[in-house]
Amino acid sequence: MTTALMIEILTGDITKLEVDAIVNAANSTLLGGGGVDGAIHAAAGPLLHDYCRTLKGCRCGEAKLSPGFDVPARRIIHTVGPVWKDGTHYEAALLKACYRSSFELALQYEVRTIAFPAISTGAYGYPKQEAAEIAVAAMLEYQDRFERIIACCFSERDAMLYLSTLQAMVTIGDRPQFIPR
Ligand code: AR6
């Protein structure tokens, strides 16, 4: 039996996506920073910063929710990825926890369409291939409970990495289960 995957791989700016929720790769203060966090705060406007103050930070691997304010997404799920050290500091478990916490929070708020950036793979230095494997595994685990799960990559190269990772993970024997959308 072949089932359609609910996972889409896009290249682009996550702040532009019209989905129920976008995920932010934040830091533990939740008060903004560079990378995708900076882009989300810039696009959502100063009310996001004010709101995030009330959240009182977030621990690595956990997630907190805010409204989308001026971004098209209705909600923003802020999660804090691990800083890559050498792979022996629970980085993989923490990165998995980011995806799971974000999905669980999304389910609590009846989010049906959700987009993720490649958490931890920028300033936090997580190796991209390993991070993509963790991201895709979590997306496959939750795909039945969402209408759309978007992996929003910031470069074509990152998108190709996600695509090959997804294809490798859903190939049963030599029969690919990946259905491009
Ligand atoms: N849309 C989608 N993806 C993006 C965008 C965007 N607009 N901008 C960057 N990326 P990073 P981290 C990609 O550094 O590694 C911040 O300062 C980027 O190419 O944003 O989790 C926070 O405040 C990369 O693939 O997040 C923290 O201090 C991915 O998003 C720290 O950086 C993640 O890169 C978090 O570091």
CSV table of C-alpha atoms and ligand atoms in Angstrom, one decimal:
chain,number,residue,atom,x,y,z
A,1,MET,CA,0.0,0.0,0.0
A,2,THR,CA,1.3,3.4,-0.9
A,3,THR,CA,0.3,6.4,1.3
A,4,ALA,CA,0.8,10.0,0.3
A,5,LEU,CA,3.3,11.8,2.5
A,6,MET,CA,2.2,15.0,4.1
A,7,ILE,CA,5.8,16.3,4.1
A,8,GLU,CA,6.7,19.1,1.7
A,9,ILE,CA,10.2,20.4,1.2
A,10,LEU,CA,10.4,24.1,0.2
A,11,THR,CA,13.2,26.5,-0.4
A,12,GLY,CA,12.5,30.0,0.9
A,13,ASP,CA,11.8,32.4,3.7
A,14,ILE,CA,9.7,30.8,6.5
A,15,THR,CA,8.3,34.2,7.5
A,16,LYS,CA,6.3,34.3,4.2
A,17,LEU,CA,4.4,31.1,4.7
A,18,GLU,CA,0.6,31.0,5.1
A,19,VAL,CA,0.3,28.1,7.6
A,20,ASP,CA,-1.3,27.7,11.0
A,21,ALA,CA,2.1,27.8,12.6
A,22,ILE,CA,5.8,28.4,11.8
A,23,VAL,CA,8.5,27.2,14.1
A,24,ASN,CA,11.3,29.5,15.2
A,25,ALA,CA,14.8,28.3,16.0
A,26,ALA,CA,15.2,30.7,19.0
A,27,ASN,CA,17.6,31.0,21.9
A,28,SER,CA,16.7,30.4,25.5
A,29,THR,CA,15.8,34.1,26.1
A,30,LEU,CA,13.1,34.1,23.4
A,31,LEU,CA,13.9,37.7,22.9
A,32,GLY,CA,15.3,37.5,19.3
A,33,GLY,CA,18.6,37.1,17.7
A,34,GLY,CA,20.0,36.5,14.2
A,35,GLY,CA,19.2,33.9,11.5
A,36,VAL,CA,15.7,32.7,11.3
A,37,ASP,CA,14.9,34.1,14.7
A,38,GLY,CA,15.9,37.6,13.6
A,39,ALA,CA,13.9,37.2,10.4
A,40,ILE,CA,10.8,36.1,12.3
A,41,HIS,CA,11.0,38.9,14.9
A,42,ALA,CA,11.6,41.5,12.1
A,43,ALA,CA,8.6,40.2,10.1
A,44,ALA,CA,6.3,39.8,13.1
A,45,GLY,CA,7.0,43.2,14.5
A,46,PRO,CA,7.7,44.6,18.0
A,47,LEU,CA,4.6,43.1,19.6
A,48,LEU,CA,6.2,39.7,19.2
A,49,HIS,CA,9.1,40.8,21.4
A,50,ASP,CA,6.7,42.2,24.0
A,51,TYR,CA,4.8,39.0,24.0
A,52,CYS,CA,7.9,36.8,24.2
A,53,ARG,CA,9.0,38.7,27.4
A,54,THR,CA,5.9,37.3,29.1
A,55,LEU,CA,7.0,33.7,28.2
A,56,LYS,CA,10.0,34.0,30.5
A,57,GLY,CA,12.4,32.1,28.3
A,58,CYS,CA,12.5,28.5,27.1
A,59,ARG,CA,14.8,25.6,27.9
A,60,CYS,CA,16.7,23.7,25.2
A,61,GLY,CA,14.5,21.0,23.7
A,62,GLU,CA,11.3,22.6,24.8
A,63,ALA,CA,8.8,24.9,23.0
A,64,LYS,CA,6.6,27.8,23.7
A,65,LEU,CA,3.8,29.4,21.6
A,66,SER,CA,3.0,33.0,20.6
A,67,PRO,CA,0.6,34.6,18.1
A,68,GLY,CA,2.0,35.3,14.7
A,69,PHE,CA,1.4,39.1,14.9
A,70,ASP,CA,2.5,40.5,11.5
A,71,VAL,CA,3.6,37.3,9.8
A,72,PRO,CA,0.9,35.4,7.8
A,73,ALA,CA,1.2,32.4,10.0
A,74,ARG,CA,-1.4,32.5,12.8
A,75,ARG,CA,1.0,31.2,15.5
A,76,ILE,CA,4.7,31.0,16.1
A,77,ILE,CA,6.2,28.0,18.0
A,78,HIS,CA,9.5,29.0,19.5
A,79,THR,CA,11.9,26.2,20.3
A,80,VAL,CA,15.5,26.2,21.4
A,81,GLY,CA,17.9,23.8,19.6
A,82,PRO,CA,21.1,22.5,21.1
A,83,VAL,CA,24.5,24.1,20.3
A,84,TRP,CA,26.6,21.5,18.6
A,85,LYS,CA,29.7,20.6,20.6
A,86,ASP,CA,31.0,17.2,19.5
A,87,GLY,CA,27.9,15.0,19.5
A,88,THR,CA,28.5,13.6,23.0
A,89,HIS,CA,26.5,16.2,24.8
A,90,TYR,CA,23.0,14.9,24.2
A,91,GLU,CA,22.7,17.0,21.0
A,92,ALA,CA,20.7,14.4,19.1
A,93,ALA,CA,18.3,13.8,22.0
A,94,LEU,CA,17.8,17.5,22.4
A,95,LEU,CA,17.2,18.2,18.7
A,96,LYS,CA,14.7,15.4,18.6
A,97,ALA,CA,13.0,16.9,21.7
A,98,CYS,CA,12.7,20.2,19.8
A,99,TYR,CA,10.7,18.6,17.0
A,100,ARG,CA,8.6,16.6,19.3
A,101,SER,CA,7.9,19.5,21.7
A,102,SER,CA,6.9,21.7,18.7
A,103,PHE,CA,4.6,19.0,17.3
A,104,GLU,CA,3.0,18.3,20.6
A,105,LEU,CA,2.4,22.0,21.3
A,106,ALA,CA,1.0,22.4,17.8
A,107,LEU,CA,-1.5,19.5,18.4
A,108,GLN,CA,-2.7,21.2,21.6
A,109,TYR,CA,-3.6,24.3,19.6
A,110,GLU,CA,-5.2,22.4,16.7
A,111,VAL,CA,-2.5,23.4,14.3
A,112,ARG,CA,-3.0,21.5,11.0
A,113,THR,CA,-0.3,23.0,8.9
A,114,ILE,CA,3.1,23.7,10.2
A,115,ALA,CA,6.5,24.7,8.8
A,116,PHE,CA,9.9,24.1,10.3
A,117,PRO,CA,13.3,25.7,9.6
A,118,ALA,CA,16.4,23.4,10.0
A,119,ILE,CA,16.8,23.9,13.7
A,120,SER,CA,20.3,24.3,15.1
A,121,THR,CA,22.0,24.1,11.7
A,122,GLY,CA,23.0,27.7,11.4
A,123,ALA,CA,24.6,29.6,14.3
A,124,TYR,CA,24.4,26.5,16.6
A,125,GLY,CA,26.5,24.5,14.2
A,126,TYR,CA,24.7,21.1,14.1
A,127,PRO,CA,25.9,19.0,11.1
A,128,LYS,CA,23.3,19.4,8.4
A,129,GLN,CA,23.0,15.7,7.4
A,130,GLU,CA,22.5,14.5,10.9
A,131,ALA,CA,20.1,17.3,11.7
A,132,ALA,CA,18.1,16.5,8.6
A,133,GLU,CA,17.8,12.8,9.6
A,134,ILE,CA,16.4,13.8,13.0
A,135,ALA,CA,14.0,16.4,11.4
A,136,VAL,CA,12.7,14.0,8.8
A,137,ALA,CA,12.3,11.1,11.3
A,138,ALA,CA,10.2,13.4,13.5
A,139,MET,CA,8.1,14.6,10.6
A,140,LEU,CA,7.4,11.0,9.5
A,141,GLU,CA,6.4,10.2,13.1
A,142,TYR,CA,3.8,13.0,13.2
A,143,GLN,CA,2.7,13.2,9.6
A,144,ASP,CA,-0.6,11.4,10.2
A,145,ARG,CA,-1.7,14.0,12.6
A,146,PHE,CA,-1.2,17.0,10.3
A,147,GLU,CA,-2.5,18.2,6.9
A,148,ARG,CA,0.8,19.7,5.9
A,149,ILE,CA,4.3,19.5,7.4
A,150,ILE,CA,6.7,21.8,5.6
A,151,ALA,CA,10.5,21.6,5.8
A,152,CYS,CA,11.3,25.2,4.9
A,153,CYS,CA,15.0,25.2,3.8
A,154,PHE,CA,16.8,28.4,3.2
A,155,SER,CA,18.9,27.2,0.3
A,156,GLU,CA,18.4,24.8,-2.6
A,157,ARG,CA,21.3,22.8,-1.3
A,158,ASP,CA,19.6,22.3,2.0
A,159,ALA,CA,16.4,21.3,0.3
A,160,MET,CA,18.3,18.7,-1.8
A,161,LEU,CA,19.7,17.3,1.4
A,162,TYR,CA,16.2,17.0,3.0
A,163,LEU,CA,14.9,15.4,-0.2
A,164,SER,CA,17.6,12.7,-0.3
A,165,THR,CA,17.2,12.1,3.4
A,166,LEU,CA,13.5,11.7,3.0
A,167,GLN,CA,13.9,9.4,0.1
A,168,ALA,CA,16.4,7.3,1.9
A,169,MET,CA,14.1,7.0,4.9
A,170,VAL,CA,10.9,6.1,3.1
A,171,THR,CA,12.3,3.7,0.5
A,172,ILE,CA,11.1,0.2,1.2
A,173,GLY,CA,13.2,-2.2,-0.8
A,174,ASP,CA,13.7,-0.5,-4.1
A,175,ARG,CA,10.2,1.0,-4.2
A,176,PRO,CA,10.3,4.7,-3.3
A,177,GLN,CA,7.3,5.8,-1.2
A,178,PHE,CA,8.0,9.4,-1.8
A,179,ILE,CA,5.3,11.3,-3.7
A,180,PRO,CA,6.4,14.8,-4.8
A,181,ARG,CA,3.9,17.5,-4.4
B,1,AR6,N1,13.6,31.1,6.7
B,1,AR6,C1,14.0,29.8,6.7
B,1,AR6,N2,15.2,29.4,7.2
B,1,AR6,C2,16.1,30.3,7.6
B,1,AR6,C3,15.8,31.7,7.5
B,1,AR6,C4,14.5,32.1,7.0
B,1,AR6,N3,14.1,33.4,7.0
B,1,AR6,N4,16.9,32.4,7.9
B,1,AR6,C5,17.8,31.5,8.3
B,1,AR6,N5,17.3,30.2,8.0
B,1,AR6,P1,19.8,29.8,12.6
B,1,AR6,P2,20.2,28.0,14.9
B,1,AR6,C6,18.0,28.9,8.2
B,1,AR6,O1,21.2,30.3,12.8
B,1,AR6,O2,21.3,27.3,14.3
B,1,AR6,C7,19.8,32.9,16.4
B,1,AR6,O3,20.6,34.0,16.6
B,1,AR6,C8,19.5,28.9,8.3
B,1,AR6,O4,20.0,28.9,6.9
B,1,AR6,O5,18.7,30.7,12.4
B,1,AR6,O6,19.2,27.1,15.6
B,1,AR6,C9,19.0,32.5,17.6
B,1,AR6,O7,18.6,33.6,18.4
B,1,AR6,C10,19.7,27.5,9.0
B,1,AR6,O8,19.6,26.5,8.0
B,1,AR6,O9,19.4,28.9,14.0
B,1,AR6,C11,19.9,31.6,18.4
B,1,AR6,O10,20.8,32.4,19.2
B,1,AR6,C12,18.5,27.4,9.9
B,1,AR6,O11,17.6,28.5,9.5
B,1,AR6,C13,20.7,30.9,17.3
B,1,AR6,O12,20.6,31.8,16.1
B,1,AR6,C14,18.8,27.7,11.4
B,1,AR6,O13,19.9,28.6,11.5
B,1,AR6,C15,20.0,29.6,16.9
B,1,AR6,O14,20.8,28.9,16.0
